[in-house]
mmCIF file of C-alpha atoms in Angstrom:
data_model
loop_
_atom_site.group_PDB
_atom_site.id
_atom_site.type_symbol
_atom_site.label_atom_id
_atom_site.label_comp_id
_atom_site.label_asym_id
_atom_site.label_seq_id
_atom_site.Cartn_x
_atom_site.Cartn_y
_atom_site.Cartn_z
ATOM 1 C CA UNK Z 582 0.000 0.000 0.000
ATOM 2 C CA UNK Z 583 1.100 3.537 -0.744
ATOM 3 C CA UNK Z 584 1.946 4.771 2.774
ATOM 4 C CA UNK Z 585 2.585 1.300 4.236
ATOM 5 C CA UNK Z 586 6.185 1.955 5.274
ATOM 6 C CA UNK Z 587 5.494 5.444 6.620
ATOM 7 C CA UNK Z 588 4.775 6.748 10.092
ATOM 8 C CA UNK Z 589 3.198 10.191 9.839
ATOM 9 C CA UNK Z 590 2.453 12.867 12.416
ATOM 10 C CA UNK Z 591 -0.223 15.515 11.810
ATOM 11 C CA UNK Z 592 0.537 18.954 13.181
ATOM 12 C CA UNK Z 593 -2.319 20.596 15.077
ATOM 13 C CA UNK Z 594 -3.463 22.844 12.174
ATOM 14 C CA UNK Z 595 -4.066 19.878 9.845
ATOM 15 C CA UNK Z 596 -7.689 18.663 9.475
ATOM 16 C CA UNK Z 597 -7.073 15.517 11.521
ATOM 17 C CA UNK Z 598 -10.123 13.411 10.652
ATOM 18 C CA UNK Z 599 -9.766 13.824 6.888
ATOM 19 C CA UNK Z 600 -6.038 13.225 6.709
ATOM 20 C CA UNK Z 601 -5.964 10.397 9.249
ATOM 21 C CA UNK Z 602 -8.659 8.644 7.190
ATOM 22 C CA UNK Z 603 -6.730 9.085 3.918
ATOM 23 C CA UNK Z 604 -3.418 7.961 5.394
ATOM 24 C CA UNK Z 605 -4.933 4.876 7.026
ATOM 25 C CA UNK Z 606 -6.851 3.948 3.860
ATOM 26 C CA UNK Z 607 -3.524 3.795 2.062
ATOM 27 C CA UNK Z 608 -1.725 1.772 4.737
ATOM 28 C CA UNK Z 609 0.076 4.457 6.723
ATOM 29 C CA UNK Z 610 0.419 4.802 10.466
ATOM 30 C CA UNK Z 611 -0.700 8.204 11.724
ATOM 31 C CA UNK Z 612 -1.027 10.144 14.949
ATOM 32 C CA UNK Z 613 -1.398 13.694 16.301
ATOM 33 C CA UNK Z 614 -1.009 15.705 19.470
ATOM 34 C CA UNK Z 615 -3.194 14.203 22.202
ATOM 35 C CA UNK Z 616 -4.232 17.712 23.314
ATOM 36 C CA UNK Z 617 -5.966 18.179 19.943
ATOM 37 C CA UNK Z 618 -8.094 15.035 20.151
ATOM 38 C CA UNK Z 619 -8.131 11.628 21.758
ATOM 39 C CA UNK Z 620 -6.959 8.514 19.998
ATOM 40 C CA UNK Z 621 -3.396 9.536 19.278
ATOM 41 C CA UNK Z 622 -1.106 6.510 19.276
ATOM 42 C CA UNK Z 623 2.346 8.129 19.486
ATOM 43 C CA UNK Z 624 3.767 11.535 20.396
ATOM 44 C CA UNK Z 625 5.531 14.196 18.348
ATOM 45 C CA UNK Z 626 8.917 13.210 19.786
ATOM 46 C CA UNK Z 627 8.665 9.587 18.582
ATOM 47 C CA UNK Z 628 11.975 8.914 16.810
ATOM 48 C CA UNK Z 629 10.386 6.532 14.281
ATOM 49 C CA UNK Z 630 8.196 9.210 12.626
ATOM 50 C CA UNK Z 631 9.155 9.405 8.950
ATOM 51 C CA UNK Z 632 6.958 12.331 7.831
ATOM 52 C CA UNK Z 633 5.538 15.322 9.676
ATOM 53 C CA UNK Z 634 2.576 17.003 7.957
ATOM 54 C CA UNK Z 635 2.541 20.764 8.586
ATOM 55 C CA UNK Z 636 0.762 23.753 7.109
ATOM 56 C CA UNK Z 637 2.974 26.469 8.596
ATOM 57 C CA UNK Z 638 6.115 27.907 7.017
ATOM 58 C CA UNK Z 639 8.124 27.799 10.263
ATOM 59 C CA UNK Z 640 8.195 25.421 13.207
ATOM 60 C CA UNK Z 641 9.910 26.095 16.514
ATOM 61 C CA UNK Z 642 11.093 22.522 16.924
ATOM 62 C CA UNK Z 643 12.210 20.328 14.052
ATOM 63 C CA UNK Z 644 13.636 16.821 14.090
ATOM 64 C CA UNK Z 645 16.426 16.031 11.674
ATOM 65 C CA UNK Z 646 15.271 12.395 11.325
ATOM 66 C CA UNK Z 647 11.974 13.164 9.565
ATOM 67 C CA UNK Z 648 10.657 14.807 6.414
ATOM 68 C CA UNK Z 649 8.398 17.845 6.769
ATOM 69 C CA UNK Z 650 5.770 18.259 4.046
ATOM 70 C CA UNK Z 651 2.593 20.230 3.426
ATOM 71 C CA UNK Z 652 -0.717 18.318 3.443
ATOM 72 C CA UNK Z 653 -1.125 18.540 -0.327
ATOM 73 C CA UNK Z 654 1.661 15.948 -0.576
ATOM 74 C CA UNK Z 655 -0.687 13.300 0.856
ATOM 75 C CA UNK Z 656 -3.454 14.016 -1.653
ATOM 76 C CA UNK Z 657 -1.104 14.365 -4.615
ATOM 77 C CA UNK Z 658 0.610 11.049 -3.784
ATOM 78 C CA UNK Z 659 -2.769 9.334 -3.668
ATOM 79 C CA UNK Z 660 -3.816 10.885 -6.982
ATOM 80 C CA UNK Z 661 -0.491 9.926 -8.606
ATOM 81 C CA UNK Z 662 -0.637 6.453 -7.027
ATOM 82 C CA UNK Z 663 3.008 6.789 -5.972
ATOM 83 C CA UNK Z 664 5.118 8.644 -3.447
ATOM 84 C CA UNK Z 665 6.074 11.982 -4.965
ATOM 85 C CA UNK Z 666 9.345 13.814 -4.205
ATOM 86 C CA UNK Z 667 8.813 15.581 -0.880
ATOM 87 C CA UNK Z 668 11.101 18.459 -1.875
ATOM 88 C CA UNK Z 669 8.213 19.995 -3.863
ATOM 89 C CA UNK Z 670 6.112 20.089 -0.682
ATOM 90 C CA UNK Z 671 8.489 21.405 1.981
ATOM 91 C CA UNK Z 672 6.926 23.926 4.394
ATOM 92 C CA UNK Z 673 6.850 27.392 2.873
ATOM 93 C CA UNK Z 674 7.392 26.088 -0.675
ATOM 94 C CA UNK Z 675 5.177 27.131 -3.542
ATOM 95 C CA UNK Z 676 3.152 24.010 -4.194
ATOM 96 C CA UNK Z 677 2.773 22.373 -7.598
ATOM 97 C CA UNK Z 678 -0.639 22.755 -9.257
ATOM 98 C CA UNK Z 679 -3.166 20.470 -7.614
ATOM 99 C CA UNK Z 680 -4.886 18.353 -10.235
ATOM 100 C CA UNK Z 681 -8.252 16.758 -9.726
ATOM 101 C CA UNK Z 682 -8.244 12.942 -9.900
ATOM 102 C CA UNK Z 683 -11.569 13.174 -11.754
ATOM 103 C CA UNK Z 684 -10.157 14.944 -14.823
ATOM 104 C CA UNK Z 685 -8.587 12.777 -17.494
#
């Protein structure tokens, strides 16, 4: 599955229910800050997190062991049916055009 080898953390500004659903549907493991909502399964300082989904250009604390991407990366990977290069989705980057999966 697309996100099967990934462990993703949703920053507090990310629409948790929508993105947790998408990530889990495509095999990923996902969590969030427990102060945002119940049901989180790991914390932000978990060293095995591979990707941190953020929608802010700057974060106070960053971990060198993970990749930081904007939420559009999740949707674009699903639409492309493959993991896209995260460098196009780094926080503060101008995002590539978002294409609808319903247009051929």
